[in-house]
Backbone as ProteinMPNN parsed JSONL, in Angstrom:
{"seq_chain_A": "MKKYAPTTPSRRHLTTLPYGKYLTTQEPYKPLTKGMKRDMGRNAFGRITVRHKGGGNSKLYRQIDFSYDKKNMFATIKTVEYDPYRTGFIALVQYEDGERRYILIPKTMKVGDRFIVSETALVEVGNRLPLSKIPVGTFVFNIEVRPHGGSKLVRSAGSFAQVIANDAPYTHIKMPSTEVRKVHDNAWATVGTVSNEESRLVNIGKAGRS", "coords_chain_A": {"N_chain_A": [[-12.68, -18.391, 23.666], [-10.381, -16.701, 25.771], [-9.087, -17.706, 28.832], [-7.974, -17.114, 32.244], [-5.503, -17.902, 34.761], [-6.555, -18.156, 38.16], [-5.113, -16.07, 39.752], [-5.655, -13.801, 41.189], [-8.626, -12.51, 42.858], [-10.07, -11.018, 40.935], [-9.147, -11.928, 38.491], [-10.095, -14.424, 38.359], [-12.514, -14.754, 37.027], [-12.055, -13.47, 34.679], [-12.214, -13.019, 31.183], [-11.058, -12.916, 27.827], [-11.002, -11.948, 24.339], [-9.611, -14.012, 21.766], [-7.757, -12.307, 19.968], [-5.691, -12.618, 18.126], [-6.471, -14.707, 16.591], [-8.392, -13.766, 14.879], [-7.777, -11.194, 13.838], [-5.775, -9.42, 11.413], [-3.938, -7.398, 11.36], [-2.394, -4.834, 13.391], [-2.113, -2.162, 13.099], [-3.851, 0.71, 12.093], [-5.218, 1.954, 8.935], [-3.886, 4.859, 8.117], [-4.824, 7.142, 6.496], [-7.591, 6.936, 6.742], [-8.285, 7.558, 9.316], [-8.96, 9.561, 12.247], [-8.568, 12.001, 14.889], [-10.467, 12.154, 17.949], [-12.338, 14.444, 19.861], [-12.242, 14.402, 23.298], [-14.542, 14.994, 25.614], [-15.761, 14.362, 28.046], [-17.833, 14.791, 30.906], [-18.04, 17.515, 30.711], [-19.845, 20.578, 30.131], [-21.9, 22.427, 27.738], [-20.381, 24.686, 27.491], [-17.842, 23.884, 27.861], [-16.976, 23.59, 30.424], [-16.024, 21.774, 33.343], [-18.424, 19.796, 34.774], [-19.054, 17.403, 35.9], [-16.995, 15.645, 37.881], [-13.941, 13.661, 37.635], [-14.214, 12.247, 35.278], [-13.287, 10.869, 32.074], [-9.978, 10.402, 30.612], [-8.307, 7.235, 30.257], [-7.405, 4.915, 27.589], [-5.805, 6.267, 24.679], [-7.526, 6.796, 21.592], [-7.913, 6.228, 18.139], [-10.201, 7.35, 15.715], [-11.817, 5.362, 13.363], [-12.857, 5.884, 10.091], [-15.714, 4.718, 9.068], [-17.359, 3.293, 6.276], [-20.605, 3.718, 5.866], [-22.374, 4.378, 3.976], [-22.043, 3.138, 1.513], [-21.773, 3.896, -1.256], [-20.469, 3.221, -3.578], [-21.285, 1.516, -6.188], [-21.988, -1.53, -8.061], [-19.401, -2.524, -8.356], [-16.737, -4.577, -7.631], [-15.276, -5.273, -4.426], [-12.369, -6.01, -2.541], [-11.35, -7.703, 0.389], [-8.77, -6.555, 2.405], [-7.546, -6.348, 4.955], [-8.357, -7.424, 8.312], [-9.535, -5.807, 11.119], [-9.358, -4.404, 14.486], [-11.684, -2.253, 16.098], [-11.772, 0.383, 18.263], [-14.064, 1.816, 18.818], [-16.33, 0.327, 18.381], [-18.124, -2.819, 18.64], [-18.112, -4.909, 16.773], [-15.865, -6.38, 14.329], [-13.808, -4.646, 11.912], [-13.072, -4.111, 8.406], [-10.535, -3.385, 6.059], [-11.083, -2.511, 2.825], [-10.516, -2.806, -0.712], [-11.523, -1.267, -3.639], [-12.242, -1.93, -7.136], [-11.334, 0.266, -8.55], [-9.231, 1.105, -7.089], [-9.651, 2.63, -4.805], [-9.735, 2.803, -1.223], [-11.564, 1.71, 1.62], [-13.079, 1.584, 4.898], [-15.112, -0.976, 6.238], [-17.853, -2.497, 8.044], [-17.331, -5.713, 8.926], [-18.836, -8.811, 7.913], [-19.605, -11.909, 9.632], [-17.717, -14.854, 8.963], [-16.447, -13.917, 6.653], [-13.23, -13.274, 5.205], [-9.749, -12.266, 4.722], [-9.09, -11.551, 1.343], [-11.541, -12.336, 0.361], [-14.398, -11.318, -1.647], [-16.884, -8.774, -2.275], [-19.947, -7.196, -3.411], [-21.817, -4.245, -4.114], [-24.86, -4.024, -5.303], [-27.871, -3.945, -7.273], [-28.319, -6.209, -8.671], [-26.853, -8.152, -7.474], [-25.767, -11.37, -6.222], [-27.46, -13.231, -3.643], [-25.533, -13.449, -1.282], [-23.291, -13.863, 1.499], [-22.054, -10.81, 2.67], [-22.567, -9.368, 0.328], [-24.464, -6.558, -0.86], [-27.743, -5.407, -1.107], [-30.934, -4.005, -2.29], [-33.733, -4.163, -0.038], [-35.986, -5.186, -1.251], [-35.022, -7.052, -3.017], [-34.114, -9.117, -1.522], [-34.579, -12.376, -0.362], [-37.27, -13.82, 1.638], [-36.59, -14.802, 4.978], [-33.867, -14.481, 4.977], [-30.842, -13.551, 6.672], [-29.815, -10.342, 7.692], [-27.842, -7.29, 8.02], [-26.605, -3.971, 8.943], [-28.598, -2.07, 8.08], [-30.541, 0.25, 6.222], [-32.578, 2.971, 7.352], [-34.098, 4.619, 5.818], [-34.286, 4.934, 2.227], [-31.079, 5.375, 0.769], [-30.086, 6.628, 2.991], [-27.979, 5.826, 4.505], [-26.473, 3.243, 6.519], [-28.073, 2.325, 9.498], [-29.265, 0.557, 11.282], [-28.822, -2.447, 13.241], [-25.887, -3.099, 13.889], [-24.132, -3.943, 15.831], [-21.827, -6.271, 17.434], [-22.152, -9.63, 16.381], [-24.87, -9.443, 15.844], [-28.008, -9.666, 14.042], [-30.677, -9.194, 11.699], [-33.826, -10.407, 10.453], [-35.375, -10.975, 7.369], [-38.773, -11.108, 7.065], [-41.065, -10.734, 5.603], [-42.122, -9.562, 2.412], [-43.78, -6.883, 1.448], [-44.769, -4.867, -0.708], [-44.98, -1.294, -0.641], [-43.129, -1.929, 1.37], [-40.821, -3.704, 3.536], [-40.912, -6.273, 5.907], [-39.122, -6.592, 8.828], [-37.549, -8.601, 11.216], [-36.197, -7.618, 14.129], [-33.131, -7.794, 16.168], [-34.108, -7.583, 18.759], [-36.483, -8.874, 18.631], [-38.566, -7.29, 17.87], [-40.75, -6.339, 15.23], [-40.223, -4.522, 12.365], [-41.268, -2.174, 9.892], [-39.74, -1.403, 6.929], [-38.889, 0.695, 4.212], [-38.88, -0.831, 1.026], [-36.951, -0.055, -0.783], [-34.756, 0.578, 0.629], [-31.391, -0.295, 1.583], [-29.532, -3.264, 2.502], [-27.081, -5.372, 4.095], [-26.145, -8.692, 3.422], [-25.972, -11.279, 5.802], [-24.324, -11.766, 9.029], [-23.209, -9.734, 11.72], [-19.731, -9.578, 12.519], [-17.582, -11.047, 15.125], [-19.084, -12.452, 17.138], [-18.581, -13.573, 19.611], [-18.201, -11.544, 21.356], [-20.11, -10.966, 23.3], [-19.555, -12.763, 25.286], [-17.441, -11.915, 26.741], [-15.921, -11.301, 29.847], [-15.315, -8.737, 31.908], [-14.181, -8.755, 34.428], [-13.129, -7.011, 36.462], [-13.861, -3.78, 37.827], [-11.966, -1.798, 37.349], [-10.725, -2.442, 34.943], [-12.526, -1.743, 33.019]], "CA_chain_A": [[-12.408, -17.374, 24.675], [-9.144, -16.905, 26.528], [-9.297, -17.629, 30.278], [-6.746, -16.857, 32.977], [-5.349, -18.562, 36.057], [-7.142, -17.306, 39.207], [-4.068, -15.581, 40.65], [-6.315, -12.813, 42.046], [-10.08, -12.678, 42.74], [-10.625, -10.412, 39.72], [-8.76, -12.715, 37.312], [-10.762, -15.735, 38.392], [-13.601, -14.794, 36.037], [-11.677, -12.664, 33.521], [-12.099, -13.667, 29.877], [-10.794, -11.989, 26.73], [-11.112, -12.525, 23.002], [-8.33, -14.379, 21.131], [-7.692, -11.422, 18.806], [-4.75, -13.128, 17.138], [-7.165, -15.686, 15.748], [-9.304, -13.106, 13.947], [-7.259, -9.964, 13.241], [-4.61, -9.616, 10.546], [-2.993, -6.301, 11.564], [-2.65, -4.015, 14.571], [-1.983, -0.757, 12.726], [-4.918, 1.139, 11.18], [-4.865, 2.652, 7.7], [-3.888, 6.237, 8.624], [-5.669, 8.114, 5.782], [-9.002, 6.785, 7.11], [-8.441, 7.747, 10.757], [-8.912, 10.941, 12.734], [-8.681, 12.104, 16.339], [-11.781, 12.528, 18.468], [-12.26, 15.286, 21.049], [-12.822, 13.737, 24.47], [-15.047, 16.073, 26.472], [-16.659, 13.809, 29.038], [-17.951, 15.535, 32.149], [-18.094, 18.954, 30.46], [-21.113, 21.059, 29.58], [-21.816, 23.038, 26.403], [-19.381, 25.749, 27.531], [-16.538, 23.282, 28.057], [-16.613, 23.591, 31.841], [-16.228, 20.493, 34.011], [-19.59, 19.768, 35.666], [-18.985, 16.118, 36.595], [-15.564, 15.38, 38.045], [-13.383, 12.303, 37.572], [-14.544, 11.598, 34.017], [-12.271, 11.001, 31.042], [-8.804, 9.559, 30.731], [-8.387, 5.999, 29.492], [-6.469, 4.774, 26.475], [-6.061, 7.122, 23.52], [-8.159, 6.02, 20.535], [-8.114, 6.85, 16.837], [-11.491, 7.006, 15.132], [-11.76, 4.842, 11.993], [-13.996, 6.387, 9.323], [-16.378, 3.56, 8.474], [-18.281, 3.597, 5.171], [-21.953, 3.195, 6.068], [-23.212, 4.82, 2.86], [-21.889, 2.159, 0.424], [-22.205, 4.564, -2.48], [-19.75, 2.7, -4.75], [-22.122, 0.388, -6.603], [-21.638, -2.301, -9.26], [-17.948, -2.611, -8.416], [-16.268, -5.525, -6.611], [-14.291, -4.834, -3.441], [-11.638, -7.136, -1.954], [-10.933, -7.47, 1.775], [-7.317, -6.533, 2.545], [-7.198, -6.626, 6.353], [-9.42, -7.459, 9.325], [-8.961, -5.015, 12.199], [-10.132, -4.07, 15.687], [-12.103, -0.858, 16.161], [-12.078, 0.672, 19.666], [-15.348, 2.509, 18.963], [-17.471, -0.556, 18.121], [-17.898, -4.194, 19.101], [-17.818, -5.766, 15.631], [-14.597, -6.13, 13.652], [-13.903, -3.901, 10.664], [-12.155, -4.582, 7.364], [-10.094, -2.439, 5.034], [-11.366, -3.118, 1.522], [-10.057, -2.048, -1.88], [-12.402, -1.413, -4.799], [-11.547, -2.174, -8.402], [-10.7, 1.5, -9.017], [-8.098, 1.385, -6.221], [-10.026, 3.345, -3.573], [-9.831, 1.971, -0.015], [-12.528, 2.15, 2.624], [-13.357, 0.683, 6.009], [-16.494, -1.436, 6.356], [-18.143, -3.428, 9.123], [-17.212, -6.998, 8.234], [-19.724, -9.879, 8.394], [-19.018, -13.167, 10.087], [-17.256, -15.851, 7.973], [-15.629, -13.33, 5.591], [-11.818, -13.177, 5.576], [-8.895, -11.571, 3.755], [-9.141, -12.132, 0.001], [-12.931, -12.475, -0.09], [-14.921, -10.164, -2.366], [-18.323, -8.504, -2.201], [-20.376, -6.153, -4.342], [-23.043, -3.51, -3.787], [-25.544, -3.951, -6.591], [-29.248, -4.432, -7.289], [-28.336, -7.52, -9.33], [-25.894, -9.021, -6.789], [-26.26, -12.624, -5.666], [-27.76, -13.164, -2.208], [-24.442, -14.133, -0.607], [-22.766, -13.126, 2.645], [-21.207, -9.669, 2.33], [-23.148, -8.563, -0.746], [-25.438, -5.563, -0.398], [-28.839, -5.276, -2.062], [-32.168, -3.428, -1.74], [-34.525, -5.148, 0.703], [-36.959, -5.817, -2.15], [-34.351, -8.119, -3.749], [-33.624, -10.118, -0.573], [-35.666, -13.332, -0.086], [-37.767, -14.003, 3.001], [-35.809, -15.74, 5.766], [-32.444, -14.151, 4.916], [-30.286, -12.731, 7.741], [-29.203, -9.115, 7.174], [-27.406, -6.283, 8.994], [-26.279, -2.699, 8.275], [-29.851, -1.774, 7.361], [-30.937, 1.653, 6.139], [-33.925, 3.296, 7.83], [-34.762, 5.144, 4.618], [-33.403, 4.75, 1.074], [-29.903, 6.234, 0.588], [-29.845, 7.369, 4.232], [-26.849, 5.257, 5.236], [-26.83, 2.156, 7.427], [-28.337, 2.774, 10.862], [-29.777, -0.505, 12.154], [-28.164, -3.756, 13.372], [-24.465, -2.922, 13.609], [-23.287, -4.411, 16.932], [-21.201, -7.574, 17.224], [-22.949, -10.846, 16.429], [-26.302, -9.205, 15.671], [-28.593, -9.802, 12.709], [-32.127, -9.103, 11.565], [-34.313, -11.396, 9.484], [-36.47, -10.555, 6.49], [-39.874, -12.049, 7.291], [-42.139, -10.54, 4.613], [-41.981, -8.498, 1.426], [-45.124, -6.381, 1.183], [-44.468, -3.578, -1.34], [-43.599, -0.833, -0.773], [-42.383, -2.117, 2.614], [-40.323, -5.031, 3.91], [-41.025, -6.498, 7.346], [-37.852, -7.105, 9.342], [-37.533, -8.97, 12.633], [-34.978, -7.062, 14.711], [-32.534, -8.638, 17.215], [-34.942, -7.506, 19.965], [-37.711, -9.576, 18.212], [-39.513, -6.324, 17.332], [-40.906, -6.377, 13.779], [-40.292, -3.165, 11.839], [-41.522, -2.001, 8.462], [-38.749, -0.521, 6.306], [-39.157, 0.833, 2.778], [-38.132, -1.898, 0.34], [-35.847, 0.503, -1.56], [-33.605, 0.717, 1.523], [-30.417, -1.348, 1.334], [-29.033, -4.019, 3.652], [-26.002, -6.316, 3.788], [-26.492, -10.081, 3.748], [-25.069, -11.925, 6.754], [-24.356, -11.468, 10.463], [-22.041, -8.946, 12.119], [-18.625, -10.386, 13.046], [-17.225, -11.013, 16.544], [-20.247, -12.844, 17.936], [-18.152, -13.949, 20.953], [-18.05, -10.337, 22.159], [-21.031, -11.003, 24.444], [-19.052, -13.69, 26.295], [-16.318, -11.306, 27.445], [-16.143, -10.913, 31.234], [-14.271, -7.756, 32.196], [-13.486, -9.264, 35.607], [-13.032, -6.008, 37.524], [-14.327, -2.446, 37.398], [-10.837, -1.0, 36.898], [-10.384, -2.751, 33.566], [-13.481, -1.103, 32.128]], "C_chain_A": [[-11.129, -17.718, 25.435], [-9.441, -16.707, 28.012], [-7.946, -17.536, 30.984], [-6.717, -17.634, 34.296], [-5.852, -17.628, 37.15], [-6.106, -16.828, 40.22], [-4.574, -14.479, 41.569], [-7.813, -13.025, 41.913], [-10.649, -12.135, 41.433], [-10.288, -11.223, 38.467], [-9.439, -14.076, 37.282], [-11.816, -15.853, 37.294], [-13.262, -14.024, 34.762], [-11.596, -13.507, 32.251], [-11.848, -12.586, 28.821], [-10.919, -12.724, 25.405], [-9.732, -12.902, 22.467], [-8.146, -13.593, 19.831], [-6.755, -11.943, 17.716], [-5.374, -14.114, 16.169], [-7.979, -15.017, 14.644], [-8.651, -11.952, 13.177], [-5.99, -10.226, 12.44], [-3.587, -8.5, 10.679], [-3.379, -5.519, 12.807], [-2.605, -2.527, 14.265], [-3.11, -0.359, 11.779], [-4.362, 1.827, 9.946], [-5.024, 4.154, 7.957], [-4.772, 7.216, 7.833], [-7.156, 8.038, 6.15], [-9.212, 6.883, 8.614], [-8.431, 9.233, 11.087], [-9.029, 10.92, 14.256], [-10.08, 12.527, 16.743], [-11.595, 13.353, 19.733], [-12.965, 14.585, 22.205], [-13.238, 14.821, 25.463], [-16.039, 15.563, 27.516], [-16.663, 14.67, 30.3], [-18.026, 17.034, 31.965], [-19.432, 19.354, 29.853], [-20.883, 21.738, 28.234], [-20.785, 24.158, 26.342], [-17.978, 25.201, 27.748], [-16.08, 23.244, 29.502], [-16.915, 22.231, 32.47], [-17.404, 20.608, 34.977], [-19.684, 18.446, 36.423], [-17.517, 15.722, 36.672], [-15.226, 13.904, 37.841], [-13.817, 11.539, 36.32], [-13.392, 11.776, 33.023], [-11.082, 10.102, 31.297], [-8.937, 8.324, 29.849], [-7.375, 5.977, 28.361], [-6.817, 5.736, 25.344], [-6.57, 6.258, 22.373], [-8.248, 6.842, 19.254], [-9.458, 6.402, 16.284], [-11.291, 6.537, 13.691], [-13.02, 5.284, 11.256], [-14.621, 5.227, 8.534], [-17.346, 4.014, 7.379], [-19.617, 2.922, 5.451], [-22.888, 3.601, 4.928], [-23.174, 3.83, 1.693], [-22.34, 2.75, -0.912], [-21.4, 4.154, -3.713], [-20.445, 1.407, -5.177], [-21.593, -0.26, -7.881], [-20.124, -2.391, -9.468], [-17.474, -3.536, -7.287], [-15.233, -4.872, -5.702], [-13.678, -6.071, -2.796], [-11.175, -6.773, -0.552], [-9.418, -7.606, 1.874], [-6.859, -6.874, 3.962], [-8.466, -6.735, 7.189], [-8.839, -6.824, 10.581], [-9.939, -4.828, 13.359], [-10.493, -2.592, 15.636], [-12.486, -0.537, 17.601], [-13.427, 1.342, 19.883], [-16.555, 1.619, 18.673], [-17.103, -1.985, 18.503], [-17.569, -5.144, 17.958], [-16.455, -5.43, 15.04], [-14.845, -5.346, 12.365], [-12.881, -4.449, 9.67], [-11.788, -3.42, 6.46], [-10.279, -3.121, 3.687], [-10.849, -2.205, 0.416], [-10.96, -2.341, -3.057], [-11.575, -1.556, -6.072], [-10.858, -0.924, -8.938], [-9.545, 1.925, -8.118], [-8.443, 2.086, -4.929], [-10.175, 2.37, -2.404], [-10.829, 2.58, 0.962], [-12.603, 1.122, 3.742], [-14.831, 0.296, 5.98], [-16.629, -2.3, 7.612], [-18.222, -4.822, 8.5], [-18.205, -8.03, 8.784], [-18.947, -11.111, 8.837], [-18.736, -14.067, 8.878], [-16.421, -15.239, 6.849], [-14.204, -13.131, 6.099], [-11.044, -12.47, 4.476], [-8.903, -12.306, 2.419], [-10.539, -12.316, -0.535], [-13.39, -11.186, -0.764], [-16.412, -10.008, -2.112], [-18.646, -7.395, -3.186], [-21.664, -5.525, -3.831], [-23.776, -3.287, -5.099], [-26.967, -4.489, -6.465], [-29.337, -5.826, -7.898], [-27.373, -8.504, -8.659], [-26.56, -10.317, -6.334], [-26.504, -12.456, -4.177], [-26.731, -14.013, -1.475], [-23.905, -13.247, 0.509], [-21.812, -12.03, 2.187], [-21.771, -8.789, 1.236], [-24.259, -7.664, -0.198], [-26.471, -5.301, -1.487], [-29.994, -4.484, -1.44], [-32.985, -4.518, -1.056], [-35.527, -5.868, -0.196], [-36.353, -6.992, -2.909], [-33.884, -9.253, -2.84], [-34.766, -11.059, -0.2], [-36.048, -13.387, 1.387], [-36.928, -15.064, 3.707], [-34.33, -15.423, 5.811], [-32.035, -13.291, 6.114], [-29.583, -11.532, 7.128], [-28.728, -8.237, 8.34], [-27.081, -5.011, 8.237], [-27.462, -2.197, 7.45], [-30.119, -0.266, 7.363], [-32.35, 1.833, 6.691], [-34.757, 3.838, 6.683], [-33.784, 5.027, 3.449], [-32.317, 5.817, 0.988], [-29.598, 7.072, 1.834], [-28.652, 6.861, 5.01], [-27.306, 4.223, 6.247], [-26.972, 2.671, 8.854], [-28.658, 1.612, 11.804], [-28.889, -1.745, 12.116], [-26.69, -3.668, 12.983], [-23.572, -3.457, 14.721], [-22.873, -5.866, 16.718], [-22.192, -8.727, 17.348], [-24.429, -10.666, 16.16], [-26.735, -9.399, 14.217], [-30.095, -9.579, 12.803], [-32.545, -10.112, 10.497], [-35.464, -10.815, 8.678], [-37.597, -11.572, 6.635], [-41.04, -11.861, 6.323], [-41.778, -9.405, 3.678], [-43.382, -8.066, 1.006], [-44.969, -4.965, 0.635], [-45.475, -2.505, -0.906], [-42.763, -1.002, 0.505], [-41.909, -3.561, 2.764], [-40.401, -5.144, 5.424], [-39.75, -7.19, 7.829], [-37.979, -7.407, 10.825], [-36.188, -8.563, 13.214], [-34.389, -8.018, 15.75], [-33.342, -8.649, 18.504], [-36.254, -8.272, 19.809], [-38.811, -8.6, 17.771], [-39.573, -6.464, 15.81], [-41.105, -4.95, 13.273], [-40.559, -3.193, 10.344], [-40.517, -0.982, 7.925], [-39.045, -0.471, 4.817], [-38.286, -0.148, 1.996], [-37.069, -1.38, -0.628], [-34.627, 0.786, -0.689], [-32.695, -0.492, 1.337], [-29.996, -2.025, 2.636], [-27.945, -4.973, 3.178], [-26.402, -7.71, 4.24], [-25.472, -10.639, 4.736], [-25.312, -11.49, 8.18], [-23.096, -10.695, 10.826], [-20.999, -9.859, 12.776], [-18.481, -10.243, 14.558], [-18.408, -11.358, 17.444], [-19.871, -13.261, 19.357], [-17.998, -12.746, 21.879], [-18.925, -10.368, 23.406], [-20.544, -11.921, 25.563], [-17.899, -13.108, 27.106], [-16.737, -10.923, 28.86], [-14.999, -9.983, 31.645], [-13.52, -8.106, 33.476], [-13.397, -8.281, 36.753], [-13.398, -4.637, 36.969], [-13.179, -1.631, 36.822], [-10.503, -1.228, 35.444], [-11.327, -2.07, 32.58], [-13.09, 0.362, 31.886]], "O_chain_A": [[-10.844, -18.886, 25.702], [-9.978, -15.674, 28.41], [-6.907, -17.84, 30.399], [-7.756, -17.972, 34.864], [-5.606, -16.424, 37.083], [-6.204, -17.141, 41.407], [-3.986, -14.241, 42.625], [-8.251, -13.656, 40.951], [-11.59, -12.703, 40.878], [-11.044, -11.213, 37.496], [-9.361, -14.793, 36.285], [-11.991, -16.919, 36.704], [-14.093, -13.933, 33.858], [-10.985, -14.576, 32.243], [-12.371, -11.477, 28.923], [-10.938, -13.954, 25.355], [-8.77, -12.17, 22.699], [-8.345, -14.124, 18.739], [-6.997, -11.732, 16.528], [-4.87, -14.328, 15.067], [-8.23, -15.618, 13.6], [-8.939, -11.754, 11.997], [-5.225, -11.139, 12.751], [-2.475, -8.627, 10.167], [-4.535, -5.533, 13.23], [-3.017, -1.714, 15.092], [-3.312, -1.02, 10.76], [-3.199, 2.229, 9.908], [-6.142, 4.666, 8.009], [-5.421, 8.059, 8.452], [-7.9, 8.984, 5.893], [-10.194, 6.36, 9.14], [-7.953, 10.055, 10.304], [-9.522, 9.955, 14.839], [-10.792, 13.177, 15.977], [-10.781, 13.002, 20.587], [-14.137, 14.22, 22.103], [-12.394, 15.479, 26.071], [-17.024, 16.23, 27.833], [-15.632, 15.206, 30.706], [-18.071, 17.77, 32.951], [-20.069, 18.569, 29.15], [-19.799, 21.636, 27.659], [-20.357, 24.543, 25.254], [-17.019, 25.971, 27.814], [-14.931, 22.904, 29.783], [-17.936, 21.613, 32.169], [-17.378, 21.429, 35.894], [-20.323, 18.377, 37.473], [-16.874, 15.491, 35.648], [-16.094, 13.031, 37.871], [-13.788, 10.308, 36.309], [-12.617, 12.727, 33.127], [-11.154, 9.162, 32.089], [-9.602, 8.363, 28.815], [-6.586, 6.908, 28.198], [-7.993, 5.99, 25.082], [-6.115, 5.129, 22.191], [-8.617, 8.017, 19.287], [-9.816, 5.227, 16.369], [-10.668, 7.235, 12.891], [-14.13, 5.078, 11.747], [-14.121, 4.82, 7.485], [-18.063, 5.001, 7.544], [-19.754, 1.708, 5.294], [-24.056, 3.216, 4.914], [-24.157, 3.694, 0.965], [-23.179, 2.176, -1.606], [-21.63, 4.694, -4.795], [-20.217, 0.345, -4.599], [-20.866, 0.352, -8.664], [-19.631, -2.343, -10.595], [-17.78, -3.296, -6.119], [-14.431, -4.043, -6.132], [-14.369, -7.056, -2.537], [-10.668, -5.675, -0.324], [-8.847, -8.625, 1.485], [-5.889, -7.61, 4.141], [-9.515, -6.207, 6.82], [-7.785, -7.24, 11.06], [-11.144, -5.054, 13.242], [-9.696, -1.771, 15.181], [-13.435, -1.124, 18.122], [-13.892, 1.429, 21.019], [-17.69, 2.095, 18.712], [-15.93, -2.317, 18.667], [-16.816, -6.098, 18.155], [-15.949, -4.324, 15.227], [-15.94, -5.374, 11.803], [-11.948, -5.158, 10.047], [-12.626, -2.578, 6.137], [-9.704, -4.179, 3.434], [-10.757, -0.989, 0.587], [-11.151, -3.495, -3.44], [-10.365, -1.33, -6.074], [-9.898, -1.032, -9.702], [-8.94, 2.974, -8.34], [-7.609, 2.138, -4.025], [-10.674, 1.257, -2.57], [-10.922, 3.799, 1.106], [-12.244, -0.043, 3.569], [-15.696, 1.136, 5.729], [-15.635, -2.77, 8.166], [-19.074, -5.081, 7.651], [-18.394, -8.112, 9.998], [-17.792, -11.315, 8.461], [-19.463, -14.023, 7.886], [-15.738, -15.98, 6.142], [-13.993, -12.854, 7.28], [-11.599, -12.119, 3.435], [-8.744, -13.526, 2.368], [-10.728, -12.442, -1.744], [-12.859, -10.107, -0.502], [-17.109, -10.967, -1.78], [-17.754, -6.741, -3.726], [-22.489, -6.186, -3.201], [-23.367, -2.46, -5.914], [-27.236, -5.375, -5.654], [-30.311, -6.545, -7.672], [-27.102, -9.573, -9.207], [-27.766, -10.355, -6.092], [-25.85, -11.647, -3.52], [-27.009, -15.149, -1.092], [-24.048, -12.025, 0.466], [-20.884, -12.28, 1.417], [-21.494, -7.59, 1.204], [-24.901, -7.984, 0.802], [-26.128, -5.011, -2.633], [-30.041, -4.303, -0.223], [-32.928, -5.679, -1.461], [-35.879, -7.02, 0.058], [-37.09, -7.848, -3.4], [-33.322, -10.239, -3.317], [-35.82, -10.595, 0.236], [-35.254, -13.048, 2.265], [-36.593, -16.094, 3.121], [-33.597, -16.024, 6.597], [-32.784, -12.406, 6.528], [-28.84, -11.676, 6.157], [-29.149, -8.414, 9.483], [-27.256, -4.956, 7.02], [-27.325, -1.932, 6.256], [-29.944, 0.404, 8.381], [-33.209, 0.968, 6.524], [-35.953, 3.564, 6.576], [-32.572, 5.021, 3.663], [-32.592, 7.01, 1.116], [-28.931, 8.102, 1.744], [-28.333, 7.401, 6.07], [-28.414, 4.319, 6.776], [-26.094, 3.372, 9.358], [-28.354, 1.679, 12.994], [-28.28, -2.054, 11.091], [-26.291, -4.1, 11.901], [-22.35, -3.43, 14.573], [-23.48, -6.593, 15.932], [-22.97, -8.792, 18.3], [-25.185, -11.635, 16.236], [-25.927, -9.306, 13.293], [-30.698, -9.755, 13.861], [-31.714, -10.605, 9.735], [-36.402, -10.241, 9.23], [-37.407, -12.758, 6.364], [-41.91, -12.727, 6.227], [-41.198, -8.404, 4.098], [-44.082, -8.792, 0.299], [-45.025, -3.988, 1.382], [-46.673, -2.772, -0.814], [-41.784, -0.28, 0.693], [-42.492, -4.495, 2.215], [-40.006, -4.226, 6.143], [-39.355, -8.233, 7.308], [-38.456, -6.577, 11.598], [-35.153, -9.107, 12.829], [-35.066, -8.955, 16.173], [-33.276, -9.613, 19.266], [-37.055, -8.319, 20.742], [-39.88, -9.037, 17.343], [-38.544, -6.687, 15.172], [-42.03, -4.255, 13.692], [-40.137, -4.104, 9.632], [-40.45, 0.151, 8.401], [-39.413, -1.484, 4.222], [-37.094, -0.281, 2.273], [-36.353, -2.177, -1.234], [-33.581, 1.189, -1.198], [-33.154, -1.577, 0.982], [-30.088, -1.445, 3.718], [-27.894, -5.336, 2.003], [-26.942, -7.879, 5.333], [-24.265, -10.498, 4.542], [-26.354, -10.923, 8.508], [-22.024, -10.976, 10.29], [-21.348, -10.793, 13.498], [-19.16, -9.433, 15.189], [-18.697, -10.639, 18.4], [-20.739, -13.304, 20.229], [-17.697, -12.911, 23.062], [-18.531, -9.857, 24.454], [-21.067, -11.862, 26.676], [-17.431, -13.736, 28.056], [-17.779, -10.298, 29.056], [-13.846, -10.407, 31.717], [-12.338, -7.786, 33.599], [-13.57, -8.669, 37.908], [-13.253, -4.381, 35.774], [-13.39, -0.847, 35.897], [-10.042, -0.309, 34.767], [-10.96, -1.846, 31.427], [-13.781, 1.073, 31.156]]}, "name": "protein", "num_of_chains": 1, "seq": "MKKYAPTTPSRRHLTTLPYGKYLTTQEPYKPLTKGMKRDMGRNAFGRITVRHKGGGNSKLYRQIDFSYDKKNMFATIKTVEYDPYRTGFIALVQYEDGERRYILIPKTMKVGDRFIVSETALVEVGNRLPLSKIPVGTFVFNIEVRPHGGSKLVRSAGSFAQVIANDAPYTHIKMPSTEVRKVHDNAWATVGTVSNEESRLVNIGKAGRS"}
């Protein structure tokens, strides 16, 4: 964590992430970005009902692949990037057929590493398999609620769930909240832990910075 000299009361406790240590580029891949309409404080008719909302830094939305529908094909990590709409870091990956997509990157993976989405994949960090193929005790994230429904669970920075039992046709998963949930064992999950686990240590320091 990066700390600052206490030149003002608000900077005394301010901490930020050393982004230069983790990220490899500052510019997003434009074909996978889009603008987002900012309509805070407005009702369904577009009229302002709560004043003084909105503003802030302009943000491009990165289209993250949560469906992982390209199976049995290796993908290589090209860049590790910051996403203003989520706490975990994202990665631009390129599949063997040349297509590029954004994914939520797991901890320990870096540029040049490869992963695969396959029922026969090895249980290694970054690989994606059905829950029925993942051994008990394994940490997972990006979990589907129902088969082929897209990743919905465990996506925030530093979070992970743990497979604690395989009881066909369901898999028991211990969530970050310690709740145990039953998910159909044909649902898919990614092996590992979400990146940027130091995100929880950030101290904004003052209300204005938020």
